[in-house]
Amino acid sequence: METIEKISAVTLRVASMMESVRFYRDVLGMELLYGGEDAGFSSLRARDSQAPILNLEEGETMTRWGRLVFHVTNVDALWTHLNGRGFDPEIPQDASWGERYFHMLDPDGHQLSFARPLQ
């Protein structure tokens, strides 16, 4: 039986490619691999070259489908950064499963979680 090796990419439908690329690239610091603000389809990735790709496809958005989880180096510092940029992330907390995390919505209402394993 064949097994899954890794998650290669996740695709989100977005209403405004410009707004979404600016959020993921400029606010969250992801690397733009393909497309851009004027494209109908764009690909970004966390700075780790082994990370899955985040694809953005412009069109009618769908929300409340699930949650995209990012591991970050410092949950509280990222919360401060996002809060300072005018976003409204939930207050960071320590979870019973061993992570510090917070949730927030992206410009299209997709739920994002930013987490770091507790040590």
GROMACS .gro file of N, CA and C in nm, residues 3-99:
model
  291
    3THR      N    1   0.174   0.514   0.078
    3THR     CA    2   0.140   0.605   0.188
    3THR      C    3   0.166   0.749   0.146
    4ILE      N    4   0.101   0.839   0.213
    4ILE     CA    5   0.122   0.981   0.189
    4ILE      C    6   0.261   1.018   0.241
    5GLU      N    7   0.338   1.089   0.160
    5GLU     CA    8   0.472   1.131   0.200
    5GLU      C    9   0.472   1.265   0.274
    6LYS      N   10   0.394   1.360   0.224
    6LYS     CA   11   0.389   1.492   0.287
    6LYS      C   12   0.276   1.571   0.224
    7ILE      N   13   0.238   1.681   0.287
    7ILE     CA   14   0.144   1.773   0.225
    7ILE      C   15   0.225   1.867   0.137
    8SER      N   16   0.195   1.867   0.009
    8SER     CA   17   0.268   1.949  -0.087
    8SER      C   18   0.219   2.093  -0.089
    9ALA      N   19   0.086   2.110  -0.086
    9ALA     CA   20   0.030   2.244  -0.096
    9ALA      C   21  -0.112   2.246  -0.042
   10VAL      N   22  -0.156   2.365  -0.005
   10VAL     CA   23  -0.294   2.392   0.034
   10VAL      C   24  -0.337   2.511  -0.051
   11THR      N   25  -0.458   2.507  -0.106
   11THR     CA   26  -0.507   2.616  -0.189
   11THR      C   27  -0.627   2.683  -0.122
   12LEU      N   28  -0.623   2.815  -0.113
   12LEU     CA   29  -0.733   2.895  -0.060
   12LEU      C   30  -0.790   2.980  -0.172
   13ARG      N   31  -0.920   2.990  -0.178
   13ARG     CA   32  -0.987   3.080  -0.273
   13ARG      C   33  -0.991   3.217  -0.207
   14VAL      N   34  -0.952   3.321  -0.280
   14VAL     CA   35  -0.946   3.457  -0.225
   14VAL      C   36  -1.022   3.554  -0.315
   15ALA      N   37  -1.081   3.657  -0.254
   15ALA     CA   38  -1.157   3.756  -0.329
   15ALA      C   39  -1.067   3.858  -0.397
   16SER      N   40  -0.956   3.894  -0.332
   16SER     CA   41  -0.863   3.994  -0.387
   16SER      C   42  -0.721   3.940  -0.379
   17MET      N   43  -0.665   3.909  -0.494
   17MET     CA   44  -0.528   3.858  -0.496
   17MET      C   45  -0.432   3.963  -0.440
   18MET      N   46  -0.453   4.088  -0.474
   18MET     CA   47  -0.364   4.194  -0.425
   18MET      C   48  -0.363   4.196  -0.272
   19GLU      N   49  -0.482   4.200  -0.211
   19GLU     CA   50  -0.491   4.206  -0.065
   19GLU      C   51  -0.433   4.080  -0.001
   20SER      N   52  -0.460   3.964  -0.060
   20SER     CA   53  -0.413   3.839  -0.001
   20SER      C   54  -0.262   3.822  -0.015
   21VAL      N   55  -0.206   3.855  -0.132
   21VAL     CA   56  -0.061   3.847  -0.150
   21VAL      C   57   0.008   3.943  -0.053
   22ARG      N   58  -0.045   4.062  -0.042
   22ARG     CA   59   0.016   4.158   0.051
   22ARG      C   60   0.009   4.107   0.196
   23PHE      N   61  -0.100   4.042   0.234
   23PHE     CA   62  -0.112   3.988   0.370
   23PHE      C   63  -0.011   3.876   0.393
   24TYR      N   64  -0.012   3.775   0.308
   24TYR     CA   65   0.077   3.659   0.331
   24TYR      C   66   0.224   3.692   0.308
   25ARG      N   67   0.255   3.776   0.210
   25ARG     CA   68   0.393   3.812   0.181
   25ARG      C   69   0.444   3.922   0.274
   26ASP      N   70   0.371   4.033   0.281
   26ASP     CA   71   0.423   4.150   0.352
   26ASP      C   72   0.397   4.147   0.502
   27VAL      N   73   0.283   4.094   0.545
   27VAL     CA   74   0.251   4.091   0.687
   27VAL      C   75   0.309   3.966   0.753
   28LEU      N   76   0.289   3.848   0.689
   28LEU     CA   77   0.337   3.724   0.750
   28LEU      C   78   0.477   3.685   0.705
   29GLY      N   79   0.531   3.749   0.603
   29GLY     CA   80   0.670   3.726   0.562
   29GLY      C   81   0.693   3.602   0.479
   30MET      N   82   0.590   3.552   0.410
   30MET     CA   83   0.608   3.435   0.326
   30MET      C   84   0.674   3.475   0.194
   31GLU      N   85   0.739   3.380   0.130
   31GLU     CA   86   0.810   3.403   0.005
   31GLU      C   87   0.716   3.379  -0.114
   32LEU      N   88   0.705   3.476  -0.203
   32LEU     CA   89   0.624   3.461  -0.323
   32LEU      C   90   0.703   3.378  -0.425
   33LEU      N   91   0.647   3.264  -0.464
   33LEU     CA   92   0.712   3.175  -0.558
   33LEU      C   93   0.661   3.191  -0.701
   34TYR      N   94   0.533   3.228  -0.714
   34TYR     CA   95   0.470   3.234  -0.844
   34TYR      C   96   0.353   3.331  -0.836
   35GLY      N   97   0.325   3.399  -0.946
   35GLY     CA   98   0.210   3.490  -0.951
   35GLY      C   99   0.244   3.624  -0.890
   36GLY      N  100   0.150   3.680  -0.818
   36GLY     CA  101   0.169   3.810  -0.757
   36GLY      C  102   0.038   3.884  -0.744
   37GLU      N  103   0.048   4.012  -0.713
   37GLU     CA  104  -0.070   4.093  -0.683
   37GLU      C  105  -0.169   4.102  -0.799
   38ASP      N  106  -0.122   4.093  -0.923
   38ASP     CA  107  -0.210   4.107  -1.040
   38ASP      C  108  -0.246   3.973  -1.103
   39ALA      N  109  -0.203   3.863  -1.045
   39ALA     CA  110  -0.227   3.730  -1.102
   39ALA      C  111  -0.360   3.672  -1.054
   40GLY      N  112  -0.409   3.572  -1.123
   40GLY     CA  113  -0.529   3.502  -1.081
   40GLY      C  114  -0.496   3.384  -0.990
   41PHE      N  115  -0.369   3.345  -0.989
   41PHE     CA  116  -0.323   3.232  -0.908
   41PHE      C  117  -0.182   3.264  -0.861
   42SER      N  118  -0.155   3.245  -0.734
   42SER     CA  119  -0.023   3.272  -0.677
   42SER      C  120   0.016   3.161  -0.581
   43SER      N  121   0.147   3.140  -0.566
   43SER     CA  122   0.200   3.040  -0.473
   43SER      C  123   0.300   3.107  -0.381
   44LEU      N  124   0.289   3.076  -0.251
   44LEU     CA  125   0.381   3.128  -0.151
   44LEU      C  126   0.426   3.014  -0.062
   45ARG      N  127   0.535   3.038   0.010
   45ARG     CA  128   0.584   2.934   0.102
   45ARG      C  129   0.654   3.002   0.219
   46ALA      N  130   0.646   2.938   0.334
   46ALA     CA  131   0.726   2.982   0.448
   46ALA      C  132   0.873   2.975   0.407
   47ARG      N  133   0.957   3.045   0.474
   47ARG     CA  134   1.099   3.053   0.435
   47ARG      C  135   1.169   2.917   0.436
   48ASP      N  136   1.112   2.818   0.501
   48ASP     CA  137   1.167   2.681   0.501
   48ASP      C  138   1.135   2.617   0.367
   49SER      N  139   1.237   2.583   0.290
   49SER     CA  140   1.214   2.530   0.155
   49SER      C  141   1.145   2.394   0.155
   50GLN      N  142   1.135   2.330   0.270
   50GLN     CA  143   1.066   2.201   0.281
   50GLN      C  144   0.919   2.217   0.318
   51ALA      N  145   0.878   2.341   0.346
   51ALA     CA  146   0.739   2.367   0.388
   51ALA      C  147   0.643   2.348   0.271
   52PRO      N  148   0.519   2.311   0.300
   52PRO     CA  149   0.417   2.304   0.194
   52PRO      C  150   0.395   2.442   0.132
   53ILE      N  151   0.345   2.442   0.012
   53ILE     CA  152   0.316   2.565  -0.060
   53ILE      C  153   0.173   2.608  -0.029
   54LEU      N  154   0.153   2.738  -0.014
   54LEU     CA  155   0.020   2.795   0.001
   54LEU      C  156  -0.016   2.857  -0.134
   55ASN      N  157  -0.118   2.801  -0.199
   55ASN     CA  158  -0.167   2.855  -0.325
   55ASN      C  159  -0.287   2.944  -0.297
   56LEU      N  160  -0.295   3.055  -0.369
   56LEU     CA  161  -0.409   3.146  -0.362
   56LEU      C  162  -0.472   3.149  -0.500
   57GLU      N  163  -0.601   3.124  -0.506
   57GLU     CA  164  -0.674   3.125  -0.633
   57GLU      C  165  -0.785   3.228  -0.623
   58GLU      N  166  -0.781   3.326  -0.712
   58GLU     CA  167  -0.881   3.432  -0.704
   58GLU      C  168  -1.016   3.383  -0.756
   59GLY      N  169  -1.122   3.417  -0.684
   59GLY     CA  170  -1.255   3.375  -0.724
   59GLY      C  171  -1.351   3.395  -0.609
   60GLU      N  172  -1.467   3.332  -0.618
   60GLU     CA  173  -1.566   3.340  -0.511
   60GLU      C  174  -1.513   3.265  -0.389
   61THR      N  175  -1.507   3.333  -0.276
   61THR     CA  176  -1.445   3.272  -0.158
   61THR      C  177  -1.540   3.179  -0.085
   62MET      N  178  -1.479   3.086  -0.013
   62MET     CA  179  -1.551   2.993   0.072
   62MET      C  180  -1.483   2.999   0.208
   63THR      N  181  -1.560   3.017   0.313
   63THR     CA  182  -1.502   3.028   0.446
   63THR      C  183  -1.556   2.918   0.537
   64ARG      N  184  -1.499   2.914   0.655
   64ARG     CA  185  -1.538   2.819   0.759
   64ARG      C  186  -1.521   2.674   0.715
   65TRP      N  187  -1.417   2.651   0.639
   65TRP     CA  188  -1.387   2.518   0.588
   65TRP      C  189  -1.294   2.442   0.679
   66GLY      N  190  -1.221   2.508   0.765
   66GLY     CA  191  -1.124   2.442   0.850
   66GLY      C  192  -1.027   2.545   0.904
   67ARG      N  193  -0.903   2.502   0.927
   67ARG     CA  194  -0.803   2.591   0.986
   67ARG      C  195  -0.667   2.557   0.926
   68LEU      N  196  -0.590   2.659   0.892
   68LEU     CA  197  -0.454   2.643   0.844
   68LEU      C  198  -0.362   2.677   0.961
   69VAL      N  199  -0.274   2.584   0.998
   69VAL     CA  200  -0.188   2.601   1.115
   69VAL      C  201  -0.044   2.628   1.070
   70PHE      N  202   0.013   2.736   1.122
   70PHE     CA  203   0.153   2.771   1.096
   70PHE      C  204   0.231   2.755   1.226
   71HIS      N  205   0.346   2.690   1.222
   71HIS     CA  206   0.438   2.693   1.335
   71HIS      C  207   0.527   2.815   1.318
   72VAL      N  208   0.545   2.890   1.426
   72VAL     CA  209   0.623   3.014   1.423
   72VAL      C  210   0.728   3.009   1.534
   73THR      N  211   0.828   3.094   1.524
   73THR     CA  212   0.936   3.093   1.623
   73THR      C  213   0.894   3.154   1.756
   74ASN      N  214   0.805   3.256   1.752
   74ASN     CA  215   0.764   3.321   1.876
   74ASN      C  216   0.618   3.366   1.862
   75VAL      N  217   0.529   3.292   1.924
   75VAL     CA  218   0.385   3.318   1.915
   75VAL      C  219   0.351   3.458   1.964
   76ASP      N  220   0.404   3.496   2.079
   76ASP     CA  221   0.368   3.625   2.138
   76ASP      C  222   0.421   3.743   2.056
   77ALA      N  223   0.542   3.729   2.002
   77ALA     CA  224   0.598   3.836   1.918
   77ALA      C  225   0.515   3.853   1.791
   78LEU      N  226   0.472   3.742   1.730
   78LEU     CA  227   0.389   3.752   1.610
   78LEU      C  228   0.254   3.813   1.645
   79TRP      N  229   0.197   3.776   1.760
   79TRP     CA  230   0.070   3.836   1.802
   79TRP      C  231   0.085   3.988   1.814
   80THR      N  232   0.193   4.032   1.876
   80THR     CA  233   0.218   4.175   1.891
   80THR      C  234   0.232   4.243   1.755
   81HIS      N  235   0.303   4.179   1.663
   81HIS     CA  236   0.321   4.232   1.528
   81HIS      C  237   0.186   4.247   1.457
   82LEU      N  238   0.104   4.143   1.459
   82LEU     CA  239  -0.025   4.146   1.390
   82LEU      C  240  -0.121   4.245   1.456
   83ASN      N  241  -0.123   4.248   1.587
   83ASN     CA  242  -0.207   4.342   1.659
   83ASN      C  243  -0.166   4.486   1.626
   84GLY      N  244  -0.036   4.510   1.619
   84GLY     CA  245   0.014   4.643   1.585
   84GLY      C  246  -0.016   4.686   1.443
   85ARG      N  247  -0.039   4.589   1.354
   85ARG     CA  248  -0.074   4.619   1.215
   85ARG      C  249  -0.226   4.636   1.195
   86GLY      N  250  -0.302   4.634   1.304
   86GLY     CA  251  -0.444   4.660   1.295
   86GLY      C  252  -0.532   4.535   1.286
   87PHE      N  253  -0.474   4.417   1.299
   87PHE     CA  254  -0.553   4.295   1.297
   87PHE      C  255  -0.603   4.267   1.438
   88ASP      N  256  -0.696   4.174   1.451
   88ASP     CA  257  -0.757   4.144   1.581
   88ASP      C  258  -0.740   3.996   1.614
   89PRO      N  259  -0.615   3.951   1.636
   89PRO     CA  260  -0.596   3.810   1.670
   89PRO      C  261  -0.643   3.779   1.812
   90GLU      N  262  -0.685   3.654   1.833
   90GLU     CA  263  -0.722   3.610   1.968
   90GLU      C  264  -0.598   3.617   2.057
   91ILE      N  265  -0.619   3.627   2.186
   91ILE     CA  266  -0.509   3.632   2.282
   91ILE      C  267  -0.437   3.496   2.283
   92PRO      N  268  -0.303   3.495   2.276
   92PRO     CA  269  -0.230   3.367   2.281
   92PRO      C  270  -0.260   3.291   2.410
   93GLN      N  271  -0.259   3.158   2.398
   93GLN     CA  272  -0.282   3.073   2.514
   93GLN      C  273  -0.205   2.943   2.501
   94ASP      N  274  -0.184   2.877   2.614
   94ASP     CA  275  -0.119   2.747   2.617
   94ASP      C  276  -0.227   2.639   2.610
   95ALA      N  277  -0.211   2.547   2.516
   95ALA     CA  278  -0.310   2.441   2.495
   95ALA      C  279  -0.272   2.315   2.570
   96SER      N  280  -0.372   2.236   2.604
   96SER     CA  281  -0.350   2.111   2.676
   96SER      C  282  -0.269   2.011   2.593
   97TRP      N  283  -0.268   2.026   2.461
   97TRP     CA  284  -0.193   1.933   2.375
   97TRP      C  285  -0.047   1.975   2.357
   98GLY      N  286  -0.004   2.080   2.427
   98GLY     CA  287   0.138   2.113   2.431
   98GLY      C  288   0.185   2.219   2.334
   99GLU      N  289   0.096   2.310   2.295
   99GLU     CA  290   0.137   2.420   2.208
   99GLU      C  291   0.087   2.552   2.265
   0.00000   0.00000   0.00000
